[in-house]
Short mmCIF file of N, CA and C in Angstrom, two decimals:
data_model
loop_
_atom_site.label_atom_id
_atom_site.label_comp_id
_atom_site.label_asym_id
_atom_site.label_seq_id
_atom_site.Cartn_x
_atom_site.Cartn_y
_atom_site.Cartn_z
N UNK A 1 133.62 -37.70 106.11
CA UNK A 1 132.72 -37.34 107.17
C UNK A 1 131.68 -38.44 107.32
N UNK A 2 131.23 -39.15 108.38
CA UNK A 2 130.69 -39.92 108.48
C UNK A 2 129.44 -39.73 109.29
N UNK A 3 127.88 -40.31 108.88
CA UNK A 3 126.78 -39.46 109.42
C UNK A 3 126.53 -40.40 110.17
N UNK A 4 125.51 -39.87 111.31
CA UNK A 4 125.09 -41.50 112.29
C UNK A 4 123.58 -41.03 112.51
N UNK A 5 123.13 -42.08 112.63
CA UNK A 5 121.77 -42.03 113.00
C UNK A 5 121.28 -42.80 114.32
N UNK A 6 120.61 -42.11 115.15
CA UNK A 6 120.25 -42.65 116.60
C UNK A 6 118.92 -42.23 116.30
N UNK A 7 118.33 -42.90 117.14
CA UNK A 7 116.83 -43.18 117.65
C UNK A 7 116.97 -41.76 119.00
N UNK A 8 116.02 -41.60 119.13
CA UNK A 8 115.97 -40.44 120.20
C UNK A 8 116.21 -41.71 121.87
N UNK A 9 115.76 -42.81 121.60
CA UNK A 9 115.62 -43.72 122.90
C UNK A 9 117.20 -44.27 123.24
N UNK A 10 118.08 -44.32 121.77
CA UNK A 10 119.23 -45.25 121.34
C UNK A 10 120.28 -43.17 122.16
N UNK A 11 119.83 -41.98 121.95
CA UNK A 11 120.48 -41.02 122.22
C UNK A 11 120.49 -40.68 123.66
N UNK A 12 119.10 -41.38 124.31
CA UNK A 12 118.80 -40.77 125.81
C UNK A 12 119.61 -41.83 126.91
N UNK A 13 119.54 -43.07 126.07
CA UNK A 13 120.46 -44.57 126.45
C UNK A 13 121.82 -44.18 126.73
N UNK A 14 122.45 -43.67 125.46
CA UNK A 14 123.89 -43.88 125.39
C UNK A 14 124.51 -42.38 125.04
N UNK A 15 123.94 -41.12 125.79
CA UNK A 15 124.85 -39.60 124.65
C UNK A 15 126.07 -39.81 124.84
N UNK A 16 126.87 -40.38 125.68
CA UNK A 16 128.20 -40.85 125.38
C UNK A 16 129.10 -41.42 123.69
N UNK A 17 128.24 -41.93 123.37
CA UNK A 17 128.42 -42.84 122.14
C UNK A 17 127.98 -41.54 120.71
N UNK A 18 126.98 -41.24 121.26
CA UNK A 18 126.19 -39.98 120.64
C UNK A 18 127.72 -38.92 120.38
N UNK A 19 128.06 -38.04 121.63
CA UNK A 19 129.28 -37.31 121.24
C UNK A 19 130.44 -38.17 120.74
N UNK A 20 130.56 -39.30 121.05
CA UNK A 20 131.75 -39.66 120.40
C UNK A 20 131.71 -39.39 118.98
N UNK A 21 130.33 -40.36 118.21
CA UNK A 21 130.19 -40.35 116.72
C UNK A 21 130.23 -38.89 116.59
N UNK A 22 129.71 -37.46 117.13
CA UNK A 22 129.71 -36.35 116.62
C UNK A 22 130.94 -35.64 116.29
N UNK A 23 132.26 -36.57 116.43
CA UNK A 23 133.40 -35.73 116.19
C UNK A 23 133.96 -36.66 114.72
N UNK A 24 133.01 -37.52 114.24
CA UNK A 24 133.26 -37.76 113.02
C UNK A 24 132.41 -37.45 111.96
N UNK A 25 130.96 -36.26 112.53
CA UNK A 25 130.53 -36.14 111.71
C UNK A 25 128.90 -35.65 112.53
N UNK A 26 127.93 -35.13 111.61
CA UNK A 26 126.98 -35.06 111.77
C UNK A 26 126.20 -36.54 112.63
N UNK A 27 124.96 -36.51 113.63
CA UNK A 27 124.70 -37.11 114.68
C UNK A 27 122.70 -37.00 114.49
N UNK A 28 122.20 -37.67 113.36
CA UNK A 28 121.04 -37.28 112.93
C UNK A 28 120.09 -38.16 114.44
N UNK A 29 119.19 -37.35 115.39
CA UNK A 29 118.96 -38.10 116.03
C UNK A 29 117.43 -38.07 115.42
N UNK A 30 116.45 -39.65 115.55
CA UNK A 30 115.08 -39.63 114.96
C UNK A 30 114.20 -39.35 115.92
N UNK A 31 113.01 -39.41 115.56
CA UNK A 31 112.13 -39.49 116.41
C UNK A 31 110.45 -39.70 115.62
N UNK A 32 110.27 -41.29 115.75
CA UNK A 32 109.06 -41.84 115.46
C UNK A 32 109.74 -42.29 113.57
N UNK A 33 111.34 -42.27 113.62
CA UNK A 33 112.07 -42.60 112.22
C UNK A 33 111.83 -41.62 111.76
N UNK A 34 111.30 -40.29 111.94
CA UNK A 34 112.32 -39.20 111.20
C UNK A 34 112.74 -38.51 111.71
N UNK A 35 113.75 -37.66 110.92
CA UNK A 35 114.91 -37.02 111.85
C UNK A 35 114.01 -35.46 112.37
N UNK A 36 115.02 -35.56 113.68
CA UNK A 36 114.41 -34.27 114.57
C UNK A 36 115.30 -33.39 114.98
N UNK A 37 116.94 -33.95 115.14
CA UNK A 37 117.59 -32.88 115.71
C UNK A 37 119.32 -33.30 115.59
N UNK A 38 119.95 -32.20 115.00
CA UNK A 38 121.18 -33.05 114.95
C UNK A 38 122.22 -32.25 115.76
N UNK A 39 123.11 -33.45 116.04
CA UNK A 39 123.96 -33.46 117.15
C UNK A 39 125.71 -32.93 116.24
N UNK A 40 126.12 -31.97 116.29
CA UNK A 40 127.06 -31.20 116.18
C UNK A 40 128.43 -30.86 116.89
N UNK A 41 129.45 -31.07 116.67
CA UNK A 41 130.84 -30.61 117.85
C UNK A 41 130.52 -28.90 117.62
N UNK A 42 130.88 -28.42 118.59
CA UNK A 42 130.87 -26.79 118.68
C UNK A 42 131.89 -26.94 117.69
N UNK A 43 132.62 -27.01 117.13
CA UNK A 43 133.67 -26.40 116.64
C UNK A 43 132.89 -26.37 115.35
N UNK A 44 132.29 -27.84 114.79
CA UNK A 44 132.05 -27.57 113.37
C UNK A 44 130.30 -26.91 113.28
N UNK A 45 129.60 -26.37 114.40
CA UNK A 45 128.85 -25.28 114.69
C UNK A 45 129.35 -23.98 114.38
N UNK A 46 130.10 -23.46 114.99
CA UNK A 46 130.97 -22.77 114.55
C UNK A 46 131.58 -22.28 113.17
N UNK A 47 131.98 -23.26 112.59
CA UNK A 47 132.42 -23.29 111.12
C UNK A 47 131.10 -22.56 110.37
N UNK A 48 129.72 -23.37 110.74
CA UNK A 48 128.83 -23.65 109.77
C UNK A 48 127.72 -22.49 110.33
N UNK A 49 128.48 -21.14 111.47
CA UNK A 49 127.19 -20.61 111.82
C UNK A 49 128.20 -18.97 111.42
N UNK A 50 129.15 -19.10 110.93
CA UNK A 50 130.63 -17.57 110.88
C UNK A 50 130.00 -17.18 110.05
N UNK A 51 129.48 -17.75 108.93
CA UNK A 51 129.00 -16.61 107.64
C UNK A 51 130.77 -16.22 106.98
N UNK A 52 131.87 -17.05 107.01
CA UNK A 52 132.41 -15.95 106.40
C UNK A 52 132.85 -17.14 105.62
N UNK A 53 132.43 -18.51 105.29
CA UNK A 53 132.82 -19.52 104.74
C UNK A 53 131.89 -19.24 103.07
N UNK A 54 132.41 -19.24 102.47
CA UNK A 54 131.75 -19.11 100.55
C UNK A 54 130.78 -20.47 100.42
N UNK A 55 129.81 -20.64 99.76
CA UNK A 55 128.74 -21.62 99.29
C UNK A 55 130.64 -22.78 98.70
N UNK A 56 131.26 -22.53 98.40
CA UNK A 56 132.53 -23.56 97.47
C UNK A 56 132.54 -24.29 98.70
N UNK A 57 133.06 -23.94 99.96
CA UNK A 57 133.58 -24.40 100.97
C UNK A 57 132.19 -24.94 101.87
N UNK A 58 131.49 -24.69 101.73
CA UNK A 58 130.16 -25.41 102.45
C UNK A 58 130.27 -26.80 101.47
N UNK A 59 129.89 -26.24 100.83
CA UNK A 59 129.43 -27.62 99.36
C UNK A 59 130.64 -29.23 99.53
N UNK A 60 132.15 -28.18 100.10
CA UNK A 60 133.08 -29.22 100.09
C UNK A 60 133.78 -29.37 98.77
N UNK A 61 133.70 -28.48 98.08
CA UNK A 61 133.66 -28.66 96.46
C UNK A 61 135.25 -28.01 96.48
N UNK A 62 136.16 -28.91 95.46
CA UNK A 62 137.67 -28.89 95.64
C UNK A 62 137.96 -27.45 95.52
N UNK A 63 139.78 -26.90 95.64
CA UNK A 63 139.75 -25.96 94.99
C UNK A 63 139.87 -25.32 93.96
N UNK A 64 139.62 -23.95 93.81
CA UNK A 64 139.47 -23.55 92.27
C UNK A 64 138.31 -24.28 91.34
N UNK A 65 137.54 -24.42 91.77
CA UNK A 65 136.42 -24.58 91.37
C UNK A 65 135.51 -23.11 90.90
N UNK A 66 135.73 -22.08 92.36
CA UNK A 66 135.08 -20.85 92.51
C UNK A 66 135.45 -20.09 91.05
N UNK A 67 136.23 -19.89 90.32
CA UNK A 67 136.83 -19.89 89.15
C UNK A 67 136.31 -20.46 88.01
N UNK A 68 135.76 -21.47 88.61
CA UNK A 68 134.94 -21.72 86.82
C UNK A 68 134.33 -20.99 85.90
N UNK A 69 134.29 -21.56 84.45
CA UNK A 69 133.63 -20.29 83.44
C UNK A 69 132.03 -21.46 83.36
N UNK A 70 131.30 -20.26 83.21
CA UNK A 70 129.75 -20.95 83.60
C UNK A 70 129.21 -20.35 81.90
N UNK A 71 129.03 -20.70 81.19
CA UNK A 71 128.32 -20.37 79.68
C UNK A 71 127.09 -20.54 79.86
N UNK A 72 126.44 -18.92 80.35
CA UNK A 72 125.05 -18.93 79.92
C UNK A 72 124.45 -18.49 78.70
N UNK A 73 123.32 -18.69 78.24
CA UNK A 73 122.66 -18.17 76.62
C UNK A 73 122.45 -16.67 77.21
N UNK A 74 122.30 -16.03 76.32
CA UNK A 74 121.37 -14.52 76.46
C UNK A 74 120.80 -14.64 76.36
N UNK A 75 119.58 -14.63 77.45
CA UNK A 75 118.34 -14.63 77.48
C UNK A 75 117.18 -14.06 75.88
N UNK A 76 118.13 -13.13 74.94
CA UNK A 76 117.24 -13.00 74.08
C UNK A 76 117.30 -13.97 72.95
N UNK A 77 118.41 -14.59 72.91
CA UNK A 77 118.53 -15.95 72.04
C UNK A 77 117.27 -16.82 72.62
N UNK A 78 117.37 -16.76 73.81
CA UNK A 78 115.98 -18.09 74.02
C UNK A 78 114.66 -17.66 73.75
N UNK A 79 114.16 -16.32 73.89
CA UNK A 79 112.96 -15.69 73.44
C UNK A 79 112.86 -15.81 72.12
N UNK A 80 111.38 -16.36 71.79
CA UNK A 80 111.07 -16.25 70.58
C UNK A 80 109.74 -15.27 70.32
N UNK A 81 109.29 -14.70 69.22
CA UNK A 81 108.28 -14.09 69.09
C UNK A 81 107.01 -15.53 69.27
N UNK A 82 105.63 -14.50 70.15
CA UNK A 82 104.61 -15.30 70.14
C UNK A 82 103.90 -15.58 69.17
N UNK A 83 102.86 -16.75 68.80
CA UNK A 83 102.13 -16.70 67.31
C UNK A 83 101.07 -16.95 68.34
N UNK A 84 100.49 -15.57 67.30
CA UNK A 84 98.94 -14.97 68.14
C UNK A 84 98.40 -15.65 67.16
N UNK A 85 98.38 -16.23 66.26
CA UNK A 85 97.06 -16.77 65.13
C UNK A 85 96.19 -17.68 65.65
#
């Protein structure tokens, strides 16, 4: 996926060029060099507005990942008694 960055002056010049780059990717347009508004294909709007896509598949993160074993402590192993002295 490839990101692009336009100037708000470089977006009002050319949105031609603007949608083209947006079908390879996010379309960060600036304004005064920081970003203000990004330029999106409906489709991957879409993708990213369904709610029915899992945090795995946002992230881009391969598959079977969602499956991993995660080893947390029990929280009472990490508690220790306080020293009031």
């Amino acid at each position: 996926m490839a990101i692009t960055k336009l100037t708000s002056r470089e977006f009002n010049q050319d949105t031609g060029r603007a949608k083209t780059a947006a079908r390879s990717g996010p379309v960060f347009i600036t304004d005064r060099g920081r970003p203000a508004h990004v330029l999106l294909t409906f489709d991957d709007y879409q993708r990213l507005t369904s709610g029915s896509d899992s945090i795995i598949d946002l992230l881009g993160l391969p598959p079977g990942v969602e499956d991993a074993e995660l080893e947390t402590p029990r929280p009472r192993d990490l508690a220790q008694p306080a020293d009031l002295r």
